[in-house]
Coordinates of C-alpha atoms and ligand atoms in Angstrom, one line a residue:
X1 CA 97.2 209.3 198.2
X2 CA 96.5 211.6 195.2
X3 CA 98.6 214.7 194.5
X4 CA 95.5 216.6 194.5
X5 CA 94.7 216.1 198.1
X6 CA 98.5 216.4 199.1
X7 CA 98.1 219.8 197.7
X8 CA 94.6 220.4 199.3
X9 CA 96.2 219.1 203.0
X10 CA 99.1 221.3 202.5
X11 CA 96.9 224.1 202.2
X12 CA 95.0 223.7 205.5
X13 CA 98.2 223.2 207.0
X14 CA 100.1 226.4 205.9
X15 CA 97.2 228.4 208.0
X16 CA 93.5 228.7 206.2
X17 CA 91.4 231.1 208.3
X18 CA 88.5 228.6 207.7
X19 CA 90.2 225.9 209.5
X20 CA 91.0 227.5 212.7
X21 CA 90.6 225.6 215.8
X22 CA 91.5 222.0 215.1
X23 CA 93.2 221.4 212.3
X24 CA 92.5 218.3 210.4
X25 CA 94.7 215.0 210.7
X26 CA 95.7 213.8 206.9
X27 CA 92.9 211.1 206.3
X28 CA 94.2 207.8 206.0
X29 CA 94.7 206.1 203.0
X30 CA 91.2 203.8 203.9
X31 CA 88.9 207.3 203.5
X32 CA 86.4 204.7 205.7
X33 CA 88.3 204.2 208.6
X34 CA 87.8 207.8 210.9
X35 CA 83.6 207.4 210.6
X36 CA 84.5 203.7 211.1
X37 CA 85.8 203.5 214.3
X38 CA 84.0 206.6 214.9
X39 CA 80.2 204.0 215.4
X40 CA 78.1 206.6 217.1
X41 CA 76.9 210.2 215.6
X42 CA 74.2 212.7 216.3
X43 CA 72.0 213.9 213.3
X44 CA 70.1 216.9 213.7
X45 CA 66.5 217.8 212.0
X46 CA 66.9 221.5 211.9
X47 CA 65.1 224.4 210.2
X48 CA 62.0 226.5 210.4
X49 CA 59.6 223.9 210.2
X50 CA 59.7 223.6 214.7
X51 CA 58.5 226.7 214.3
X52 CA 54.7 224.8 213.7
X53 CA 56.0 221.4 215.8
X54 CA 53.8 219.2 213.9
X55 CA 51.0 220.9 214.4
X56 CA 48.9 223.2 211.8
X57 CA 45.5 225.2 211.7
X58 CA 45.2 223.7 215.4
X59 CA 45.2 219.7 213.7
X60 CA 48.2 217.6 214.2
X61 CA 49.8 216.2 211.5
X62 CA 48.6 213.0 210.6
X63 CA 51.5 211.2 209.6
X64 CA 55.8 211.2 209.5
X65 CA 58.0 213.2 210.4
X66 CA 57.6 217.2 211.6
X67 CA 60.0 218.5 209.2
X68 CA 57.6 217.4 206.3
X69 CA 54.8 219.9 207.4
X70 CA 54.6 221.9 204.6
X71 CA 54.2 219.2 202.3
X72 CA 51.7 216.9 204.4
X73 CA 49.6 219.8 205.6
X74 CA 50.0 221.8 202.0
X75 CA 51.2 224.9 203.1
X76 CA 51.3 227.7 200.9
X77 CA 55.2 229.1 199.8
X78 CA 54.5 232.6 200.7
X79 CA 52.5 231.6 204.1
X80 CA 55.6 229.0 204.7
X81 CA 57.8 231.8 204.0
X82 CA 56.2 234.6 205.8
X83 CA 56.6 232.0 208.9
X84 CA 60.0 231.1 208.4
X85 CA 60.7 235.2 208.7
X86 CA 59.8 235.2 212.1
X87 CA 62.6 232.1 212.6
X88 CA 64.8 233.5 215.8
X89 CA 66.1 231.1 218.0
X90 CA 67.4 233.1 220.7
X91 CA 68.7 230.1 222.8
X92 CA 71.0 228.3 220.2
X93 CA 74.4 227.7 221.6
X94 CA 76.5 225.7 219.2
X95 CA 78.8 224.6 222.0
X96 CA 76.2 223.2 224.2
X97 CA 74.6 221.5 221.1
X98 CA 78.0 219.4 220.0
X99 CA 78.8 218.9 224.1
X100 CA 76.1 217.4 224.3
X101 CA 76.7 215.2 221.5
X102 CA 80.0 214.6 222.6
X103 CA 79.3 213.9 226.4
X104 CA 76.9 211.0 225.3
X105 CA 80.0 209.5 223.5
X106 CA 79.2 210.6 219.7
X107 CA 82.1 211.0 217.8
X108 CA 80.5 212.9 214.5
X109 CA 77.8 215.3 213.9
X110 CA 75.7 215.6 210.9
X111 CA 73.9 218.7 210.3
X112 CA 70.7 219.4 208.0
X113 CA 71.8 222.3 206.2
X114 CA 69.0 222.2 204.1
X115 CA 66.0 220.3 204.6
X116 CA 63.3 219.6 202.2
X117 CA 61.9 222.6 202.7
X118 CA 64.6 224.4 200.8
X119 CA 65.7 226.7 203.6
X120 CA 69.3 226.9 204.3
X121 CA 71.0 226.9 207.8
X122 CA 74.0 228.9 206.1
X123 CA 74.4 231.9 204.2
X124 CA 74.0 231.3 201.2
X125 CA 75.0 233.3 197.6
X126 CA 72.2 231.9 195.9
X127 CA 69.3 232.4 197.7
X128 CA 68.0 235.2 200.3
X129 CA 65.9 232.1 201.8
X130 CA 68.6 231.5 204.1
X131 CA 69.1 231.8 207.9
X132 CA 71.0 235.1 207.7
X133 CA 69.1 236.8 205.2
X134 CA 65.6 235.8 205.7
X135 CA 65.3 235.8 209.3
X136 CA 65.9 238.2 212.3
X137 CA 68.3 236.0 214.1
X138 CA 70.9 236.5 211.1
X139 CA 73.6 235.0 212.6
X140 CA 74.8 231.7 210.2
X141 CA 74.3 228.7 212.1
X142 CA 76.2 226.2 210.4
X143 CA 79.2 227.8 210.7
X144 CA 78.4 228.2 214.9
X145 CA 78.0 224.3 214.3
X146 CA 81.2 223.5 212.3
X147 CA 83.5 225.8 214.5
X148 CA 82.2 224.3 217.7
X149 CA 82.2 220.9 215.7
X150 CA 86.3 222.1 215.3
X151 CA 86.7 223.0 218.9
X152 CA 85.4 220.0 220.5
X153 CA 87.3 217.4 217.9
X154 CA 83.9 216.2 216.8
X155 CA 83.8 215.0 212.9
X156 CA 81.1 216.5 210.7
X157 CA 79.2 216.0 208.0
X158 CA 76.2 218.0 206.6
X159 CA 72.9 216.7 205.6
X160 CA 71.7 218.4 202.0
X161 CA 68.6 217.6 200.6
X162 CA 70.0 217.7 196.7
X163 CA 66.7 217.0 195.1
X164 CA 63.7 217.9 197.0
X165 CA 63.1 221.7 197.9
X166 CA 59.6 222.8 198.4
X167 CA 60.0 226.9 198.2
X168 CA 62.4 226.7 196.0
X169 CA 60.6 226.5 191.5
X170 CA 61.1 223.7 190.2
X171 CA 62.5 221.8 193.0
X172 CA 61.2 218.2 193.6
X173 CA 58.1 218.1 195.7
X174 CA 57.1 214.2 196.6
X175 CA 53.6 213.4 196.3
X176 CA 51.9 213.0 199.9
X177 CA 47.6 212.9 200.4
X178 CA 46.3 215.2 201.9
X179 CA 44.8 213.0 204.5
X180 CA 48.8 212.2 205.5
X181 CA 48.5 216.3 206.8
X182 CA 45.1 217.9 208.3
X183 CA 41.1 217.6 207.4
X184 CA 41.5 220.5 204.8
X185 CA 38.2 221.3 203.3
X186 CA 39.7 221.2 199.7
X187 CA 41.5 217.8 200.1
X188 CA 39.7 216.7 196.6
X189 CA 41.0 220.0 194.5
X190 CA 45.0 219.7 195.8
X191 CA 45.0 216.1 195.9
X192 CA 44.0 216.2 192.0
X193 CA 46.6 219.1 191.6
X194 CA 49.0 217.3 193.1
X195 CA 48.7 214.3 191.1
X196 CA 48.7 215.7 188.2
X197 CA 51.6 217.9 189.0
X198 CA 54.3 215.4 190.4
X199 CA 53.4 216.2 193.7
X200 CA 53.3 219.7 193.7
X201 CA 50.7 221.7 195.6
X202 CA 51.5 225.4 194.9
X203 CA 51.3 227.0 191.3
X204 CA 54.6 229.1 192.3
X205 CA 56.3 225.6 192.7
X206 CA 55.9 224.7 189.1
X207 CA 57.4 228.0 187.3
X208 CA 61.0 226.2 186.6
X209 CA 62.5 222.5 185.4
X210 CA 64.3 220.7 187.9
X211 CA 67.1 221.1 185.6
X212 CA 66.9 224.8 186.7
X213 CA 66.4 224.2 189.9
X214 CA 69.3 221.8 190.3
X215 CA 71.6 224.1 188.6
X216 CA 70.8 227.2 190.3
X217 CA 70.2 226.2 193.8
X218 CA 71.6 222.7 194.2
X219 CA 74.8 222.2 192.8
X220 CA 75.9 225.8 193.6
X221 CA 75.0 225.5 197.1
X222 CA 77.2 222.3 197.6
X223 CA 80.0 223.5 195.5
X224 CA 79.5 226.8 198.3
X225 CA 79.1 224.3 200.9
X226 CA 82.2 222.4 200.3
X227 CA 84.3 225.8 199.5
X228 CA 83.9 227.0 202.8
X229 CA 84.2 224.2 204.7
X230 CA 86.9 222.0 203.1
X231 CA 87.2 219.8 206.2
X232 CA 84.0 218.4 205.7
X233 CA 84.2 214.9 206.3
X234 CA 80.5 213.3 205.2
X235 CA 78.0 214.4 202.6
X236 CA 74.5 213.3 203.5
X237 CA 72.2 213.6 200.4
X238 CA 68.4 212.1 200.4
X239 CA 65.3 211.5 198.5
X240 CA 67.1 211.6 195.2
X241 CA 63.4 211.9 193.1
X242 CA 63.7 213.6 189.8
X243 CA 67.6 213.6 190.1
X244 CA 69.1 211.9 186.8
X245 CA 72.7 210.7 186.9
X246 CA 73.6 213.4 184.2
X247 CA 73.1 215.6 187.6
X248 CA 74.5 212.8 190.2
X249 CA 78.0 213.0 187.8
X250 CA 77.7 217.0 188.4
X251 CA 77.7 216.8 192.1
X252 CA 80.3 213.4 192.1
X253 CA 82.8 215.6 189.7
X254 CA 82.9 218.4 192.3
X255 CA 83.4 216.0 195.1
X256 CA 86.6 214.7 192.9
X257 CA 88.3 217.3 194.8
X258 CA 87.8 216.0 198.2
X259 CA 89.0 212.7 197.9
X260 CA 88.5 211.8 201.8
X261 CA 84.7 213.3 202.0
X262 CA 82.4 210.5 202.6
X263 CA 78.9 210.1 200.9
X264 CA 75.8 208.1 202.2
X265 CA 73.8 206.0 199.2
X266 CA 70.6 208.4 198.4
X267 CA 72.4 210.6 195.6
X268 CA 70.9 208.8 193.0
X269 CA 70.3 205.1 193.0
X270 CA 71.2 202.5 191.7
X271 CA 74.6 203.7 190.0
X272 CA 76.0 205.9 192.5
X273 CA 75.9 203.8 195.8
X274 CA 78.2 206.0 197.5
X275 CA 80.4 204.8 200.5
X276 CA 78.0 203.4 202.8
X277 CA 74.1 202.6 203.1
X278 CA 71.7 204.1 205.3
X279 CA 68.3 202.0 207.0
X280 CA 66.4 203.8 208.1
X281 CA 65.0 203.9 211.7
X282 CA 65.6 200.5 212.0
X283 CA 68.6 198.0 212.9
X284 CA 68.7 195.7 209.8
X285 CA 69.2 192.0 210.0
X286 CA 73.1 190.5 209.9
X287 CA 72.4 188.9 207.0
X288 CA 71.3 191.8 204.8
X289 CA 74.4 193.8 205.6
X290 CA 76.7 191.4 206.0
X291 CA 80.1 192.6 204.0
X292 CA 79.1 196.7 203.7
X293 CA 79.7 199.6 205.4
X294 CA 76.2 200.7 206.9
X295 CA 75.1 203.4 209.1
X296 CA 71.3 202.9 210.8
X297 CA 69.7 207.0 211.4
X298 CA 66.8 206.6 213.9
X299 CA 65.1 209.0 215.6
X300 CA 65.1 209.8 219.8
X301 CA 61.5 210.3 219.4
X302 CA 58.8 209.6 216.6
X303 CA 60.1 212.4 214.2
X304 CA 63.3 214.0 212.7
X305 CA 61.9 217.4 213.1
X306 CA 60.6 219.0 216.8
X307 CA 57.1 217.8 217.4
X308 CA 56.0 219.7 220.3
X309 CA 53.4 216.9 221.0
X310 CA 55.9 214.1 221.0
X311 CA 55.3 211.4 223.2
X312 CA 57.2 208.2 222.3
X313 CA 60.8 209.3 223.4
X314 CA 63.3 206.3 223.8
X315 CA 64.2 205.6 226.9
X316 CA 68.4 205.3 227.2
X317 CA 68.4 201.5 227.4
X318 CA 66.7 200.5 223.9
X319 CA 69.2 203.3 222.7
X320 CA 72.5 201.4 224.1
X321 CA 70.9 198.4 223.2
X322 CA 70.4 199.2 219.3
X323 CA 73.9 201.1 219.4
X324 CA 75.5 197.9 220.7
X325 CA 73.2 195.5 218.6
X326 CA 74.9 197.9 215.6
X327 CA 78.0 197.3 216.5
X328 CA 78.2 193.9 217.0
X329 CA 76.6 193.7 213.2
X330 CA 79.7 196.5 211.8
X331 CA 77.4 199.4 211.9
X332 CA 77.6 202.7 212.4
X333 CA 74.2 204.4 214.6
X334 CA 73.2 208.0 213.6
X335 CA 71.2 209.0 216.2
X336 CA 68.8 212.1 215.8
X337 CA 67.5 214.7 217.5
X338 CA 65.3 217.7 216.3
X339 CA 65.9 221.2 218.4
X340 CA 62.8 223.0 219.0
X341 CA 61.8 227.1 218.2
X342 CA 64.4 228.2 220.8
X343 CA 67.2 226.0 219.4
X344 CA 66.9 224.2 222.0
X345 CA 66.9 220.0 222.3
X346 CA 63.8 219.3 224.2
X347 CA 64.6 218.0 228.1
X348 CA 64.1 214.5 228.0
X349 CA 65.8 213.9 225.0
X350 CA 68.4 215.5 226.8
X351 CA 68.3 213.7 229.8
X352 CA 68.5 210.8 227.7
X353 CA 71.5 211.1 225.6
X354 CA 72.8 212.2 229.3
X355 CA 72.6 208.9 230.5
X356 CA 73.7 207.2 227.7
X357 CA 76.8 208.8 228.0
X358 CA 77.4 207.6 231.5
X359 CA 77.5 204.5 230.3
X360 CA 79.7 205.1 227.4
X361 CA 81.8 206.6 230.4
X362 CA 82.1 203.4 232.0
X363 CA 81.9 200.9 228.6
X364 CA 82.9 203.1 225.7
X365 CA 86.0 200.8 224.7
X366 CA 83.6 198.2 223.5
X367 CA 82.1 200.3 221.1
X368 CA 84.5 202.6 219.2
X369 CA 86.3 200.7 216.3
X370 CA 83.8 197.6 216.9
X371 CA 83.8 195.2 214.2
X372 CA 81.2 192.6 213.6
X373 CA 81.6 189.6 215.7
X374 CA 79.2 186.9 213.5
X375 CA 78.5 185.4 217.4
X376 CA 74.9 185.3 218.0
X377 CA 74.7 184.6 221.9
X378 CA 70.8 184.7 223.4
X379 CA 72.3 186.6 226.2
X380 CA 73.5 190.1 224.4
X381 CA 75.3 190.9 221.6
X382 CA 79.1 190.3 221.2
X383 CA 81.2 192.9 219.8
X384 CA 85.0 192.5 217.9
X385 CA 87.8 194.1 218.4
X386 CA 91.4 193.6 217.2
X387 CA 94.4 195.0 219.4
X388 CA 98.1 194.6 217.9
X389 CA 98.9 190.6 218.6
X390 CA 94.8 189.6 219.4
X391 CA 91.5 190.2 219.0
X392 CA 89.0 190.8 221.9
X393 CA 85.4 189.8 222.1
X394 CA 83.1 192.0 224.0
X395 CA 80.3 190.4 225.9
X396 CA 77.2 192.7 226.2
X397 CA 75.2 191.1 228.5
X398 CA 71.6 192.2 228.2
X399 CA 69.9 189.0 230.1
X400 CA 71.9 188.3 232.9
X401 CA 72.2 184.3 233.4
X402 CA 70.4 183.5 237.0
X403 CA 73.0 180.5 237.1
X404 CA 76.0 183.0 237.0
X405 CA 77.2 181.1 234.4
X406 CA 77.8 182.8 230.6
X407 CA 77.7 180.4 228.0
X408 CA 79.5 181.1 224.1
X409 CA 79.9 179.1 221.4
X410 CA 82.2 179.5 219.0
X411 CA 85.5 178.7 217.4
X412 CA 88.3 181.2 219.3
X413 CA 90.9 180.1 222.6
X414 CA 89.7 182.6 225.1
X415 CA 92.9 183.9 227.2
X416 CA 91.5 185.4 230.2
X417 CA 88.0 187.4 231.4
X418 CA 87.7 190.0 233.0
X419 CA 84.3 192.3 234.3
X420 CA 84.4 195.7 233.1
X421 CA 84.7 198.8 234.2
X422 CA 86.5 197.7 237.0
X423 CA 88.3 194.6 235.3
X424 CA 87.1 191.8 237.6
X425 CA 88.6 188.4 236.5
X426 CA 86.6 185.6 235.8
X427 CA 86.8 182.2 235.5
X428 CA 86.4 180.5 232.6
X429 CA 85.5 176.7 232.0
X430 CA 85.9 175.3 228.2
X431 CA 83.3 173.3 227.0
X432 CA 82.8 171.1 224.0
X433 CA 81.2 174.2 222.2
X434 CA 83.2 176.6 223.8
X435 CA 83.2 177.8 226.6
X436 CA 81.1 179.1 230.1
X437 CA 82.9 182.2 232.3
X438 CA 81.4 182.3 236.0
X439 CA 80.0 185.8 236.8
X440 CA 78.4 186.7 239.8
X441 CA 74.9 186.1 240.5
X442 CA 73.4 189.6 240.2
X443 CA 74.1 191.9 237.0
X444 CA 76.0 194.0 237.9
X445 CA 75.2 196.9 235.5
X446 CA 71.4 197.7 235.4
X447 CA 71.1 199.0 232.1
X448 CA 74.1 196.0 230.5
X449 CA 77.2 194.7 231.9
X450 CA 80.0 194.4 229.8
X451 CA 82.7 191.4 230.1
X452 CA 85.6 191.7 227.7
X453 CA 87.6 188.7 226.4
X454 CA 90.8 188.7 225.0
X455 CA 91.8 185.9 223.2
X456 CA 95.0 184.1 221.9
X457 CA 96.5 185.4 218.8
X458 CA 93.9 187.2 216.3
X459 CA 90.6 186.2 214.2
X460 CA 90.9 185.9 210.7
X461 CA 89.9 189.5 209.1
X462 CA 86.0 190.5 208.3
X463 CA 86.2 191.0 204.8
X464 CA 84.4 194.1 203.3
X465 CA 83.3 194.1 199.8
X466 CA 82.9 197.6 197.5
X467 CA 79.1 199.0 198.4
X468 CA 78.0 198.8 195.0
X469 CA 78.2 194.8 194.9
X470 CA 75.3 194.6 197.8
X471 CA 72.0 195.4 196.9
X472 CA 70.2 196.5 200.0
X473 CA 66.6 197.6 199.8
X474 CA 65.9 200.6 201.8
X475 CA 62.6 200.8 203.3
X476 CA 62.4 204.2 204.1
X477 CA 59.3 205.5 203.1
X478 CA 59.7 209.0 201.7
X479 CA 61.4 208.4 198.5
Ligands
GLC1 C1 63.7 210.7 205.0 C2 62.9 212.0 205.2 C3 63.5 213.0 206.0 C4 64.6 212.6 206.9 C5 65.5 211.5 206.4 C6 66.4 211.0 207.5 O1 64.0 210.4 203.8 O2 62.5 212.5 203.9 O3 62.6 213.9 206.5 O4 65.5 213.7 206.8 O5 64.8 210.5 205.8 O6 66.9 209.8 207.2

């Protein structure tokens, strides 16, 4: 452990106002381990752009996500501005927003401080286009989220778009058709401007360098971020366009003095792959991750921003299915969810991530501190775990066997079975290939029944290797 960060744990600990609440545990020495075993987080799509909900001039927006409304549908900066002035969630409530993260078993939070649009959730020294100051609600929401994040003991982290800001001169502004927002009339005349203007659709955008931009929006703000809230544990950049790694070293030499902050690999690729990758949407195949810390973000709905026309929420099960499918692979799942005009998380999202954590109520211990299992079973998935003396293999049954009996192959001495929650023993019968444990005839868990099995003795270790040596292509598609 460095000196520096002795000296910067020391100072939380003789009393910083900032830090009231919970205080922060001394990382460990592996800087990984806390959003390791933490596997399941909530990621929240926040800012002024729910105030249109996908929807502009009366056309829906054609295509991705709500919070990329102003760029798809070309929206002016002073007609995106005078809307973001009437922002005023009434109904936010920091505390119900993180207990509802924590009550569906998510141990971390991340937080889009600033979005692509440029607008920050905080208040913010160098810029009046910030919550406080620009709006009528005033009050600074990221700190409401990061002292409820403190009260409840959930983790944080804070999403900051480092590159891309579409109010903001000079900022980058990635080329989208016109055809991606509504049937403008002028489609021809801004798609020409915009191509010829790095994506830029508004003359205003275009009155600085990124260079100025970056250093007198971006870097401050983070070095502000990072000031106020010292116990930050995860830095979430993305789309790094027109971000050189002159600029990347910039924001990597202020981090220096938070050695146990995390980062995610969008700063600036390929030479600053950060601590962990990030697929997108998507649970990626064993193979491509095999070795690296990972973390899947995928939405609740179709979009990371409120869309008030949404209609393709996921239902709880595919969402325990993926988390466990993560899991069982050694990654983390960032789940999402965009809070509409109101501050409010839309009801059946809600509902949702309510019954999601009744069953992390009931078969939680499988998931926190999972580690990737390499067993490949039809059934399910099987998730790792390693107690003191022995591992443990956790059975995820997502096909229940009609012959009541569970087949696994695989290399391990199995030392006894039991059902969970209630702990149920079962039989088990070894077989050439390994082994078949008799369960009852019916599953016993609709959504997916969990049998854990503790072995003798403990599996050789999963070795990790540094994320730099894996090259993973990202298929996200706004960068
Ligand atoms: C994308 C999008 C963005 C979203 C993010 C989440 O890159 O630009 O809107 O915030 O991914 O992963």
């Amino acid at each position: 452990m460095n000196r520096l960060y002795l000296l910067f744990m020391l100072f939380l600990a003789l009393g910083n106002p900032i830090c009231e609440g919970k205080r922060l545990k001394p990382a460990p020495d592996d800087k990984m381990a806390v959003w390791n075993e933490a596997k399941f987080g909530m990621f929240v799509h926040w800012g002024p752009y729910c105030l249109y909900g996908g929807e502009y001039h009366g056309y829906k927006q054609n295509r991705g996500g709500a919070e990329w409304i102003m760029n798809r549908c070309k929206i002016p900066v002073m007609e995106y501005k005078a809307m973001t002035s009437t922002f005023n969630p009434v109904g936010f409530n920091a505390d119900s927003l993180v207990l509802t993260a924590k009550n569906a078993g998510m141990k971390y939070l991340v937080f889009t401080t600033k979005h692509h649009d440029g607008f920050a959730m905080f208040k913010s020294r160098h810029t009046n286009f910030n919550i406080v100051d620009y709006t009528p609600f005033k009050r600074d929401v990221l700190d409401e989220v990061v002292r409820a994040c403190r009260r409840h003991g959930m983790m944080f982290g804070f999403y900051y778009s480092h590159a891309q800001d579409w109010n903001h001169p000079g900022g980058s502004t990635g080329r989208k058709e016109m055809k991606e927002g509504w049937a403008n009339p002028d489609s021809t005349f801004i798609n020409n401007f915009t191509k010829a203007n790095h994506g830029a659709w508004d003359p205003y955008q275009l009155t600085a360098s990124f260079d100025e931009y970056f250093h007198k929006i971006s870097l401050p703000q983070i070095k502000e971020l990072l000031e106020r809230y010292p116990d930050v544990s995860i830095l979430w950049f993305d789309t790094p366009g027109g971000t050189t790694d002159s600029h990347a070293t910039e924001i990597m030499d202020l981090l220096a003095k938070y050695p146990h902050i995390i980062t995610n690999d969008r700063l600036k690729r390929p030479n600053f792959p950060g601590d962990y990758k990030t697929p997108e949407g998507r649970v990626p195949k064993a193979e491509d991750i095999e070795g690296i810390y990972w973390e899947t973000c995928m939405n609740i709905g179709s979009s990371w921003g409120f869309k008030s026309w949404e209609d393709k929420w996921k239902f709880s099960e595919e969402i325990i299915h993926n988390l466990l499918t993560i899991c069982a692979r050694g990654g983390n799942y960032l789940l999402n969810v965009g809070p509409d005009a109101q501050g409010l998380i839309p009801p059946t999202p809600t509902q949702c991530l309510k019954e999601v954590g009744d069953w992390m109520g009931r078969y939680g211990e499988a998931v926190y501190d999972a580690q990737r299992s390499g067993l490949t079973p039809e059934w399910g998935e099987v998730i790792r775990k390693d107690y003191d003396g022995h591992s443990i293999y956790y059975l995820c049954v997502f096909s229940w066997p009609s012959d009541g009996k569970l087949k696994l192959n695989g290399r391990f001495s199995p030392r006894k079975a039991t059902l969970m929650p209630d702990n149920i023993n079962l039989k088990i019968v070894k077989s050439g290939e390994g082994i078949t444990i008799e369960v009852p005839q019916s599953m016993p868990d609709k959504t997916v029944s969990v049998i854990r099995l503790d072995l003798k003795g403990k599996l050789p270790p999963v070795n990790l290797i540094s994320n730099s040596e894996k090259v993973f292509k990202i298929l996200d598609e706004d960068k």
